[in-house]
PDB file of C-alpha atoms in Angstrom:
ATOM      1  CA  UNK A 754       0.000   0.000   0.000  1.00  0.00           C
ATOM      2  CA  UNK A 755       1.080   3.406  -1.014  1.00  0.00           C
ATOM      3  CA  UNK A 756       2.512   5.708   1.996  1.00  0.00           C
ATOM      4  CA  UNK A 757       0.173   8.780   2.248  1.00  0.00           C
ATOM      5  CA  UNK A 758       2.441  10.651   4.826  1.00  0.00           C
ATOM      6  CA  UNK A 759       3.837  13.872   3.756  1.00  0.00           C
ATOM      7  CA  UNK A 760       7.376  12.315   5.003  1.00  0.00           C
ATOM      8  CA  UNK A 761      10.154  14.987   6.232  1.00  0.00           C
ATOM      9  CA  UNK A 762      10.018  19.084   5.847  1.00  0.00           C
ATOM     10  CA  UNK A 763      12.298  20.006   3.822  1.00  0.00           C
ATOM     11  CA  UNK A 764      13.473  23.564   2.296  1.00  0.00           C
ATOM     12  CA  UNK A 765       9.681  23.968  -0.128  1.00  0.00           C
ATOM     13  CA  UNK A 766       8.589  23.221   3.806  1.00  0.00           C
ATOM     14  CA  UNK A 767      10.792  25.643   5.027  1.00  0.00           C
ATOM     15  CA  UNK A 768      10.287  28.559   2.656  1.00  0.00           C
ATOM     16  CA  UNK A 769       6.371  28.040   2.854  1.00  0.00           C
ATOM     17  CA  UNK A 770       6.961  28.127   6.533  1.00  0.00           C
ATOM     18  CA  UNK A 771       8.684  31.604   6.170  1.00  0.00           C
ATOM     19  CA  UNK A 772       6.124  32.922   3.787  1.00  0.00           C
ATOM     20  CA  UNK A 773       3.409  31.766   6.155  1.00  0.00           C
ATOM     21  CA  UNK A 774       1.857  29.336   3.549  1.00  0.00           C
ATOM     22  CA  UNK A 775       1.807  26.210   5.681  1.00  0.00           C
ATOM     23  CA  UNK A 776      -1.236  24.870   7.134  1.00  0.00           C
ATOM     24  CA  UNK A 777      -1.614  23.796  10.978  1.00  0.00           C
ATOM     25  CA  UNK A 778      -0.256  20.226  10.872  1.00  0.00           C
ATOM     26  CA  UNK A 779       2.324  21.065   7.997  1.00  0.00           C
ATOM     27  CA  UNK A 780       3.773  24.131   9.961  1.00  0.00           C
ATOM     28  CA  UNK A 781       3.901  21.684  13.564  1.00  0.00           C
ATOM     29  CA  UNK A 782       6.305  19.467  11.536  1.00  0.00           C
ATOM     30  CA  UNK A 783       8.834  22.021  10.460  1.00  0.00           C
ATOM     31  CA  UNK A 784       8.899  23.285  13.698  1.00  0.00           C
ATOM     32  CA  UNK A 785       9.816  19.887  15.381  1.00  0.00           C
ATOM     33  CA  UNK A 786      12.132  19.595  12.594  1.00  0.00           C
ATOM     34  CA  UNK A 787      13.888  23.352  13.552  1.00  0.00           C
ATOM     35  CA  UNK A 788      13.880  22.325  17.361  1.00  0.00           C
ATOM     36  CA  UNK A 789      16.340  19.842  16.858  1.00  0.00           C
ATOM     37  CA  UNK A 790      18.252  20.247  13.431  1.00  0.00           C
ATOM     38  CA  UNK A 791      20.330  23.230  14.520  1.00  0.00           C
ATOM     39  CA  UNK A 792      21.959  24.045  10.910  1.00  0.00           C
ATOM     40  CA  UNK A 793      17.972  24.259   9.307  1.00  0.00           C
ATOM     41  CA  UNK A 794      16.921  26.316  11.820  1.00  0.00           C
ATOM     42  CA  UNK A 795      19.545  29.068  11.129  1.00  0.00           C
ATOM     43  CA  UNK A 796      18.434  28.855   7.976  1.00  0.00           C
ATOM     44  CA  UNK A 797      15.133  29.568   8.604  1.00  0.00           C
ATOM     45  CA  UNK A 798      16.548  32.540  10.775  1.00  0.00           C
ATOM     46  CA  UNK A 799      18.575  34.144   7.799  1.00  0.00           C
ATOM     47  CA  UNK A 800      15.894  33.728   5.028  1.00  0.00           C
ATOM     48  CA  UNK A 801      13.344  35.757   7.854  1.00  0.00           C
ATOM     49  CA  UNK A 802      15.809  38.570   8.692  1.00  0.00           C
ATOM     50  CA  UNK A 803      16.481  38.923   4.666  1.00  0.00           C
ATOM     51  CA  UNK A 804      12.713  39.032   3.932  1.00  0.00           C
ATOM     52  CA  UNK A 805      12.216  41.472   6.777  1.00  0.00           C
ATOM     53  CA  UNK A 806      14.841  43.781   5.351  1.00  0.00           C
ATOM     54  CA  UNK A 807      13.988  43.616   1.795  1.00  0.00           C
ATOM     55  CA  UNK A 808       9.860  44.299   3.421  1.00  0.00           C
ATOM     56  CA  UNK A 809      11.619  47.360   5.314  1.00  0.00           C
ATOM     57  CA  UNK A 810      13.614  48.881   2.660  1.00  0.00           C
ATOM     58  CA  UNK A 811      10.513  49.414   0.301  1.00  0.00           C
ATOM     59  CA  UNK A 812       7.461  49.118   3.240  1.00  0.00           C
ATOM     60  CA  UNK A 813       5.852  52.571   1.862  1.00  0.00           C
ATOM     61  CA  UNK A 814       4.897  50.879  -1.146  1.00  0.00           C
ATOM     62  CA  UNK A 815       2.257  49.116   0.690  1.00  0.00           C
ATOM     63  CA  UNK A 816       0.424  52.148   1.173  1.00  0.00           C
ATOM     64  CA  UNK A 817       0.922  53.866  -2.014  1.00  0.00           C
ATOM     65  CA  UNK A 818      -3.010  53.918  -3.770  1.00  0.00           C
ATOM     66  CA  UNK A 819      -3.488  51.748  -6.999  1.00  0.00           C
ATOM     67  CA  UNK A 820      -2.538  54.082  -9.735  1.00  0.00           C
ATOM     68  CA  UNK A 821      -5.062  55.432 -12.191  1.00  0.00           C
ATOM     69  CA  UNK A 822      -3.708  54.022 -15.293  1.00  0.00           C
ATOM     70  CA  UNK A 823      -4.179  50.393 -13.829  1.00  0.00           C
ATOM     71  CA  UNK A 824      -7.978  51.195 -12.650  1.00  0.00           C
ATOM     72  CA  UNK A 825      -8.915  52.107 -15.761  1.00  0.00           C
ATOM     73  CA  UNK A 826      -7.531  49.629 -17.490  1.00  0.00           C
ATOM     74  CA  UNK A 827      -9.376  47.212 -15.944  1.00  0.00           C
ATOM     75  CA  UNK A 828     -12.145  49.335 -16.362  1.00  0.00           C
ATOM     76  CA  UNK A 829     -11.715  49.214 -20.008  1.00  0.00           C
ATOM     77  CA  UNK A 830     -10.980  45.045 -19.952  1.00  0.00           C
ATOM     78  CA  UNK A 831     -14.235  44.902 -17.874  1.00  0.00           C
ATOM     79  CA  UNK A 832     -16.379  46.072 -20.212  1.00  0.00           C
ATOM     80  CA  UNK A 833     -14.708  45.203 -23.461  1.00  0.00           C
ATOM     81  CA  UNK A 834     -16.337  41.752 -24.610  1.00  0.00           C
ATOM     82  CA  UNK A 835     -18.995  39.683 -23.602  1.00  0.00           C
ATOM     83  CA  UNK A 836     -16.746  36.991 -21.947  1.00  0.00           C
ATOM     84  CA  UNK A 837     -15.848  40.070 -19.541  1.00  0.00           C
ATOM     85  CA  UNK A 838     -19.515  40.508 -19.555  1.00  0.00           C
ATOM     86  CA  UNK A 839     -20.652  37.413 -18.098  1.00  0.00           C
ATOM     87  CA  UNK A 840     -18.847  37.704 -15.390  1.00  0.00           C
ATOM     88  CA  UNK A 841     -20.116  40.401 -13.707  1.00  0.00           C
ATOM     89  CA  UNK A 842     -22.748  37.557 -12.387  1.00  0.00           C
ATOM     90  CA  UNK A 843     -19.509  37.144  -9.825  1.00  0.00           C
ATOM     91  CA  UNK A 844     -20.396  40.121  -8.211  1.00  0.00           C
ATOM     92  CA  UNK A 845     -17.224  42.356 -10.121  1.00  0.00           C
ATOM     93  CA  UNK A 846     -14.627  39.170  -8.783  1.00  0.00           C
ATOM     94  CA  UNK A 847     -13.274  39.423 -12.407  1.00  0.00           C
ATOM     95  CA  UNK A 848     -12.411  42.987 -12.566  1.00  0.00           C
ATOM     96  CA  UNK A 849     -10.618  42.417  -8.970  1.00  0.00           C
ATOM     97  CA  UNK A 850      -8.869  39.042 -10.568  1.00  0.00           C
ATOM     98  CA  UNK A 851      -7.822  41.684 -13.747  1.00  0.00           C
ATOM     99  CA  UNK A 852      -6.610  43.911 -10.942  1.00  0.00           C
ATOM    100  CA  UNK A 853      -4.999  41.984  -8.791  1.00  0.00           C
ATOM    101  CA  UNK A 854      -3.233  39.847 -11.272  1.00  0.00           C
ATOM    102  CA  UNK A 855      -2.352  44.057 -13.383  1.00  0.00           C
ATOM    103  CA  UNK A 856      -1.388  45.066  -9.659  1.00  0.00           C
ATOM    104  CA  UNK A 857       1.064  42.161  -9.030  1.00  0.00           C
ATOM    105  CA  UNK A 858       2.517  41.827 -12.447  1.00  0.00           C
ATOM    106  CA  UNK A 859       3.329  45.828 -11.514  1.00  0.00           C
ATOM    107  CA  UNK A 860       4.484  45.329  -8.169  1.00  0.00           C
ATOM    108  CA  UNK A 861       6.522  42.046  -9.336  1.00  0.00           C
ATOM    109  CA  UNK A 862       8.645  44.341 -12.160  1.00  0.00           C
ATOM    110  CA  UNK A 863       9.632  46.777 -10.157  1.00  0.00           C
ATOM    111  CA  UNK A 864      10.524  44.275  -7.333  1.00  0.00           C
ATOM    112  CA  UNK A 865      12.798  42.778 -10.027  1.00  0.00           C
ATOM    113  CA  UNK A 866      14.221  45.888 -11.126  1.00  0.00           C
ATOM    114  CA  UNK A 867      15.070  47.072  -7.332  1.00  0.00           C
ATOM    115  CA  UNK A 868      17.030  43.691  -6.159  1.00  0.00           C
ATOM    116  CA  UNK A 869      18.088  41.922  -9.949  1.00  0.00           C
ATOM    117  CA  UNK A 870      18.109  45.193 -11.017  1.00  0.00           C
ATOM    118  CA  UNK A 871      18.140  46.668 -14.050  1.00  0.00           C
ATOM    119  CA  UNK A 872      18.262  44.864 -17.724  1.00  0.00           C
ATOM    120  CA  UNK A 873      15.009  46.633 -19.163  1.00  0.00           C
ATOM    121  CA  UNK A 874      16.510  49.765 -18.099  1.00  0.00           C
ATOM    122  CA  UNK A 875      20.173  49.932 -17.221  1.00  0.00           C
ATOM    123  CA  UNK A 876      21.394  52.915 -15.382  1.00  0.00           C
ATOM    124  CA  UNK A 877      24.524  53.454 -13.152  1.00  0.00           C
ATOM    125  CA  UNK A 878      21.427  54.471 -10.472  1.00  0.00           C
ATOM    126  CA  UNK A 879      20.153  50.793 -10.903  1.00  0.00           C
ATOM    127  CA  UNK A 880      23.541  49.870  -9.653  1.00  0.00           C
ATOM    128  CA  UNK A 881      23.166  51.916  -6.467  1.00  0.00           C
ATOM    129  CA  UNK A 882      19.755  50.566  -5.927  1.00  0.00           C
ATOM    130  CA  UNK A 883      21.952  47.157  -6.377  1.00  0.00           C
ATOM    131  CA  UNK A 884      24.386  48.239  -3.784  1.00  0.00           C
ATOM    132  CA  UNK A 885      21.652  49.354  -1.079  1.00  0.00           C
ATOM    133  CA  UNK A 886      19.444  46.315  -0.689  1.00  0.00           C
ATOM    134  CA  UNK A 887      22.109  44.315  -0.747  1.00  0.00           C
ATOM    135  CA  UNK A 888      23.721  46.515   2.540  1.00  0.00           C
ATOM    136  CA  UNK A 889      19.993  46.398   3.935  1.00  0.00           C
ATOM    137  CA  UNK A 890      19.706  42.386   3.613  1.00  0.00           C
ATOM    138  CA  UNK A 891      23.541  42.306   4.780  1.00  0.00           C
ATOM    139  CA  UNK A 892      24.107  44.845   6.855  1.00  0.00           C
ATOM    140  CA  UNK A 893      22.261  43.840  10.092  1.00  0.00           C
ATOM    141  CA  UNK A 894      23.690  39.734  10.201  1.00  0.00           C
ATOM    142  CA  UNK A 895      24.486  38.459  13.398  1.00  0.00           C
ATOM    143  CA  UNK A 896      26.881  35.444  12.452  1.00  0.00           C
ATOM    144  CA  UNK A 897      27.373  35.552   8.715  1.00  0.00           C
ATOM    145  CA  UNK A 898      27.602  38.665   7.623  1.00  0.00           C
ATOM    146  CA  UNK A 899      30.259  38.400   5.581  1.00  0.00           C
ATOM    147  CA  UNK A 900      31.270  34.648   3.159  1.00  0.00           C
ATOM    148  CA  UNK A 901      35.243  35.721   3.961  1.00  0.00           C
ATOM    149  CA  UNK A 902      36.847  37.258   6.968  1.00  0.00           C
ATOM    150  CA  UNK A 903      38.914  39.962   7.541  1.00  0.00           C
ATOM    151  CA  UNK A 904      41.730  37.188   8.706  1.00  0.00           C
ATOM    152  CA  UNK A 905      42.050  36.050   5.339  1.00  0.00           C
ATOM    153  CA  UNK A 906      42.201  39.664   3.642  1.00  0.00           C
ATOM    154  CA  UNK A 907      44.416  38.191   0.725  1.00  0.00           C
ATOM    155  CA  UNK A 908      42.436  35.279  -0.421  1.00  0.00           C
ATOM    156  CA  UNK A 909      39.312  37.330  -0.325  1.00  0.00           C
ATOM    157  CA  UNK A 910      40.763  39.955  -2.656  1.00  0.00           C
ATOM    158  CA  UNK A 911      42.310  37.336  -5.573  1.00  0.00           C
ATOM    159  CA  UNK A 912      39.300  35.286  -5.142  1.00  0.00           C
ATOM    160  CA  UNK A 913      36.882  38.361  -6.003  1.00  0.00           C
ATOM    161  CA  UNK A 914      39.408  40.008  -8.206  1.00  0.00           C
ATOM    162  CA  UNK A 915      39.556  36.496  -9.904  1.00  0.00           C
ATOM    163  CA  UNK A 916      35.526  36.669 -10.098  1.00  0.00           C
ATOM    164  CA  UNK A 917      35.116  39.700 -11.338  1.00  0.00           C
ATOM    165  CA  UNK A 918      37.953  39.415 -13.730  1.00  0.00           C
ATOM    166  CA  UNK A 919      39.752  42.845 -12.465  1.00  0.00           C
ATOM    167  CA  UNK A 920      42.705  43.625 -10.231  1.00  0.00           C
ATOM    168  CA  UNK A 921      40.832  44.839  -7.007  1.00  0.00           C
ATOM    169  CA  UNK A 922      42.198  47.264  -4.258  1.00  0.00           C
ATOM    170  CA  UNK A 923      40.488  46.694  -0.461  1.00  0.00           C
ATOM    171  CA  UNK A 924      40.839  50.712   0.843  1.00  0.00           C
ATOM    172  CA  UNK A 925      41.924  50.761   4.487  1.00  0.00           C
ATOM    173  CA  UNK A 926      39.525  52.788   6.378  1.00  0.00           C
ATOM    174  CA  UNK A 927      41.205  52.497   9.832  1.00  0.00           C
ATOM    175  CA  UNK A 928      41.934  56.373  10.025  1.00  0.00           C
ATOM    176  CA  UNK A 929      38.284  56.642   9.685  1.00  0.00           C
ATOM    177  CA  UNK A 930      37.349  54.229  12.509  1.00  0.00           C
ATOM    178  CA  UNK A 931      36.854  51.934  10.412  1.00  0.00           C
ATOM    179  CA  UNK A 932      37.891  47.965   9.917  1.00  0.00           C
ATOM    180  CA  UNK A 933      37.491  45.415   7.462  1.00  0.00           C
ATOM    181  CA  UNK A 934      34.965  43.233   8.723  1.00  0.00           C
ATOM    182  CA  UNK A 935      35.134  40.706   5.124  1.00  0.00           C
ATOM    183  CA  UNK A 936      33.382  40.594   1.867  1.00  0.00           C
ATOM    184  CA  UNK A 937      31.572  38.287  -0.429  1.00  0.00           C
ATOM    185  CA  UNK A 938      30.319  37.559  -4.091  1.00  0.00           C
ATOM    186  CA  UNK A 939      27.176  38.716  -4.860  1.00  0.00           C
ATOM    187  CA  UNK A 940      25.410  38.498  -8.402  1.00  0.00           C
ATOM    188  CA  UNK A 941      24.274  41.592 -10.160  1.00  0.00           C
ATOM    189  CA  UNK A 942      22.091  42.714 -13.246  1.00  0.00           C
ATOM    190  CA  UNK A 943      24.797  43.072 -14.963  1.00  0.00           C
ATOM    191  CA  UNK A 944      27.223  40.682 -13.374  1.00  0.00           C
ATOM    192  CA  UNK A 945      29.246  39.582 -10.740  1.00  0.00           C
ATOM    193  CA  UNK A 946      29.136  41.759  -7.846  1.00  0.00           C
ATOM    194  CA  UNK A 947      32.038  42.217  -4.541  1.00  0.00           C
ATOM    195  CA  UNK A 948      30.705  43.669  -1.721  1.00  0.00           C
ATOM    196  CA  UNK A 949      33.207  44.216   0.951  1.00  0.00           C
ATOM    197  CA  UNK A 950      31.708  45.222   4.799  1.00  0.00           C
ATOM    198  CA  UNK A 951      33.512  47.212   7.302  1.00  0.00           C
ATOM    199  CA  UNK A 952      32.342  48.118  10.990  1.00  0.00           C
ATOM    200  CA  UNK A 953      33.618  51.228  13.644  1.00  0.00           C
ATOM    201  CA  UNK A 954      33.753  50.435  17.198  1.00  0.00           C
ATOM    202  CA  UNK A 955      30.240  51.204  17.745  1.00  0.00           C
ATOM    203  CA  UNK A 956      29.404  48.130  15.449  1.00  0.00           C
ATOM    204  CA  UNK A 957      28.249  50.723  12.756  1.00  0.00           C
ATOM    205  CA  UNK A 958      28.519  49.224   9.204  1.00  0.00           C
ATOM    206  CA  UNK A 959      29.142  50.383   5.614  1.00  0.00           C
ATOM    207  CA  UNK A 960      29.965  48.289   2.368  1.00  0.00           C
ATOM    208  CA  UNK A 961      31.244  48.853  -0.365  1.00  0.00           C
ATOM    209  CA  UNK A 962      29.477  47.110  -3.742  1.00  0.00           C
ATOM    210  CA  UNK A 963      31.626  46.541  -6.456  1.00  0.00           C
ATOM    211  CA  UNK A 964      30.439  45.817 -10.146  1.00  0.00           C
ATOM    212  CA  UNK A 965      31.289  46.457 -13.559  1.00  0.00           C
ATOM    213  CA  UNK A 966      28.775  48.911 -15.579  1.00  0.00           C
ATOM    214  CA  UNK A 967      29.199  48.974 -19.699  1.00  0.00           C
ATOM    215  CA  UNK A 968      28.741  51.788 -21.626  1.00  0.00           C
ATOM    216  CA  UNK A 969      24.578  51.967 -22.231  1.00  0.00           C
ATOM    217  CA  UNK A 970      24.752  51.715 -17.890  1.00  0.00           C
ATOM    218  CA  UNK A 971      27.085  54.560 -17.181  1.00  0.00           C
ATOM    219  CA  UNK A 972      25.491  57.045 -19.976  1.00  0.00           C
ATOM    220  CA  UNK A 973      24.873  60.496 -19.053  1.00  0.00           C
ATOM    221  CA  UNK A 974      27.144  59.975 -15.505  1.00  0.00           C
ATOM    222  CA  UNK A 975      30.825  61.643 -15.863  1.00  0.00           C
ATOM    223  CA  UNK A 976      33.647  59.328 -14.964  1.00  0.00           C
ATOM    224  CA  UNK A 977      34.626  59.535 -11.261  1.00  0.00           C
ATOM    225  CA  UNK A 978      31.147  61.826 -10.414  1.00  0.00           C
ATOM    226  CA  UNK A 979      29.818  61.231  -7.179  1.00  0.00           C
ATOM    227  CA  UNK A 980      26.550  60.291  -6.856  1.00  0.00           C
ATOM    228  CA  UNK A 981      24.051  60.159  -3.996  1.00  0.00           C
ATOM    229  CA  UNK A 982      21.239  58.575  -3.018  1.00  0.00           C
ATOM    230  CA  UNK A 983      19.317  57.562  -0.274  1.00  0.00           C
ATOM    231  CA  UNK A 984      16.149  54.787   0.423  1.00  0.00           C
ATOM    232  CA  UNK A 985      14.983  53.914   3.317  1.00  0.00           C
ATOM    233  CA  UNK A 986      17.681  55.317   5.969  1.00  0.00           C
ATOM    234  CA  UNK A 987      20.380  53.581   3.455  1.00  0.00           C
ATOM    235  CA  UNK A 988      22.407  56.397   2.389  1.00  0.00           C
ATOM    236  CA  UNK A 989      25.045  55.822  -0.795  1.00  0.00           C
ATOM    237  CA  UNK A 990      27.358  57.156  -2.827  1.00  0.00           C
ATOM    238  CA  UNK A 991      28.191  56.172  -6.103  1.00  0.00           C
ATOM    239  CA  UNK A 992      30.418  56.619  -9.227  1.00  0.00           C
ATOM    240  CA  UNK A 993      32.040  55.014 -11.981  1.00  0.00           C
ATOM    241  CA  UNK A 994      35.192  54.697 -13.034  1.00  0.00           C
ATOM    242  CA  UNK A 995      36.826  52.757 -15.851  1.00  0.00           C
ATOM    243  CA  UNK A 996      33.727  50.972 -17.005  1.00  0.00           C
ATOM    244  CA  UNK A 997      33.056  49.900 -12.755  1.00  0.00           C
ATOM    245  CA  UNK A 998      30.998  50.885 -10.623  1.00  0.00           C
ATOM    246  CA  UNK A 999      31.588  52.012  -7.078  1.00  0.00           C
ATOM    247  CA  UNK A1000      28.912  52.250  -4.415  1.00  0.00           C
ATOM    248  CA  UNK A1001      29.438  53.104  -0.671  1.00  0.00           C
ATOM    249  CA  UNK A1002      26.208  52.583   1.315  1.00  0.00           C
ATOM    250  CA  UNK A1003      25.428  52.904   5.009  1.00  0.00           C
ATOM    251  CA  UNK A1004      22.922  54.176   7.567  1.00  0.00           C
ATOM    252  CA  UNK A1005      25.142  57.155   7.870  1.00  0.00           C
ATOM    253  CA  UNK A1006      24.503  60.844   7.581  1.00  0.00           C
ATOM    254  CA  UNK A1007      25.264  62.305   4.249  1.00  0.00           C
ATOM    255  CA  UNK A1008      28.465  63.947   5.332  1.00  0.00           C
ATOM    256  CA  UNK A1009      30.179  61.216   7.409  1.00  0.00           C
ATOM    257  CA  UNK A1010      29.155  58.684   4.601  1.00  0.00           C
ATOM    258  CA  UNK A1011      30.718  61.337   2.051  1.00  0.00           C
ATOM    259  CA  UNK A1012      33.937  61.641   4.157  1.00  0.00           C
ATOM    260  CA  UNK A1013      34.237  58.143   4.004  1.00  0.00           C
ATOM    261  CA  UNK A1014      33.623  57.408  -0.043  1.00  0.00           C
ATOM    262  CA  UNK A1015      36.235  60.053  -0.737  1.00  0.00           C
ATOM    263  CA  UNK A1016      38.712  58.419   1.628  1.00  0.00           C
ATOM    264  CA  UNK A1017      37.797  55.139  -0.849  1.00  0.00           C
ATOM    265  CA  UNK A1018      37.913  56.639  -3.974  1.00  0.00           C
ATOM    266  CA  UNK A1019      41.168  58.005  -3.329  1.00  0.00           C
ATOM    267  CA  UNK A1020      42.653  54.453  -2.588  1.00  0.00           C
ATOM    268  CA  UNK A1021      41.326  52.752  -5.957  1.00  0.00           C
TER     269      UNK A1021
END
């Protein structure tokens, strides 16, 4: 006879756990499983804290209003043929289903172009976006927020020099307060990505995202330019140089972050 038992959780379990998609019995399983596999369970933990920050960084698009263009267009759907006709016996659920589905196909583009950022319309300030979710999602880790140390300074700069197929310099921002905390290999829109963290004494953090930006991506920004921008409380500054791009983010103000990218920029 065939088993019927939904067996172990494991990581579909897990990420319908963390996007609350699991019903009672299914979600009493995973968290039996979490209580005693220790390495699933922090997991679990990182995949949360990364949703939370990604929610955070962009939470005032909840409340934004459904634009105009949208309602009307499903205005215009609603009323356009019969088959759109017959189902206003649903009591308008077809015009919310042509919303909804307008709505989320919306909200799911720009989502893409924020954190993958960037192929339907490359811009050097797609690459900034770039480098500030990936300092929000980062930035607050506990015990991994770096893939490399600061103990193995050397290996981490030929292995993402190696990656990103360009000679890399790792500034030394200790007569800022500064320290190297590590880095890691991110991917971009438009590539490989470095992003290397670094932490003052009051466990404040910047990063710098490294990436290269072609031609069409860099137009209408002068080489070496500083940029800024700021989303969220993430403040960054940005610039190309050489066909790369440079981003320094934090949760800085404007002037200490400033003091700080032109204490970089002056060691690349």
């Amino acid at each position: 006879m065939k088993d019927e038992s939904p067996g172990l959780p494991d990581d579909a379990d897990f990420h319908a756990y963390v996007d609350g998609r699991l019903d009672a019995d299914r979600r009493a399983a995973v968290e039996a499983r979490l209580a005693v596999d220790a390495e699933a369970a922090r997991r679990v933990r990182d995949w949360i804290e990364q949703r939370e920050a990604l929610r955070g960084l962009h939470a005032e698009l909840l409340d934004e209003a459904i634009p105009e263009h949208l309602l009307h267009a499903g205005e215009r759907l609603h009323h356009r043929s019969s088959r759109l006709a017959r189902w206003q016996r649903w009591g308008g659920m077809a015009a919310a289903v042509v919303l909804s589905f307008a709505l989320g196909w919306s909200a799911n583009m720009q989502w893409q172009a924020t954190v993958a950022g960037v192929a339907s319309s490359p811009s050097a300030s797609a690459f900034a976006r770039q480098a500030v979710v990936a300092h929000a999602v980062f930035s607050p880790e506990v015990r991994h927020p770096v893939e490399v140390d600061a103990k193995q300074q050397d290996h981490l700069v030929q292995w993402l020099s190696k990656r990103l197929n360009r000679p890399l310099k790792l500034p030394n921002l200790a007569a800022t307060g500064y320290e190297l905390v590590g880095g890691r290999l991110l991917s971009g829109g438009g590539g490989p990505r470095a992003q290397f963290m670094y932490q003052n004494a009051n466990g404040e953090r910047v990063t710098l995202y490294v990436g290269a930006i072609d031609g069409a991506a860099g137009k209408g920004m002068s080489e070496t330019a500083f940029r800024f921008t700021s989303d969220a409380g993430v403040q960054s500054f940005y610039w190309v140089d050489q066909g790369y791009g440079y981003a320094l983010s934090g949760k800085l103000p404007r002037q200490g972050l400033l003091v700080l990218a032109e204490a970089v920029y002056k060691q690349l």
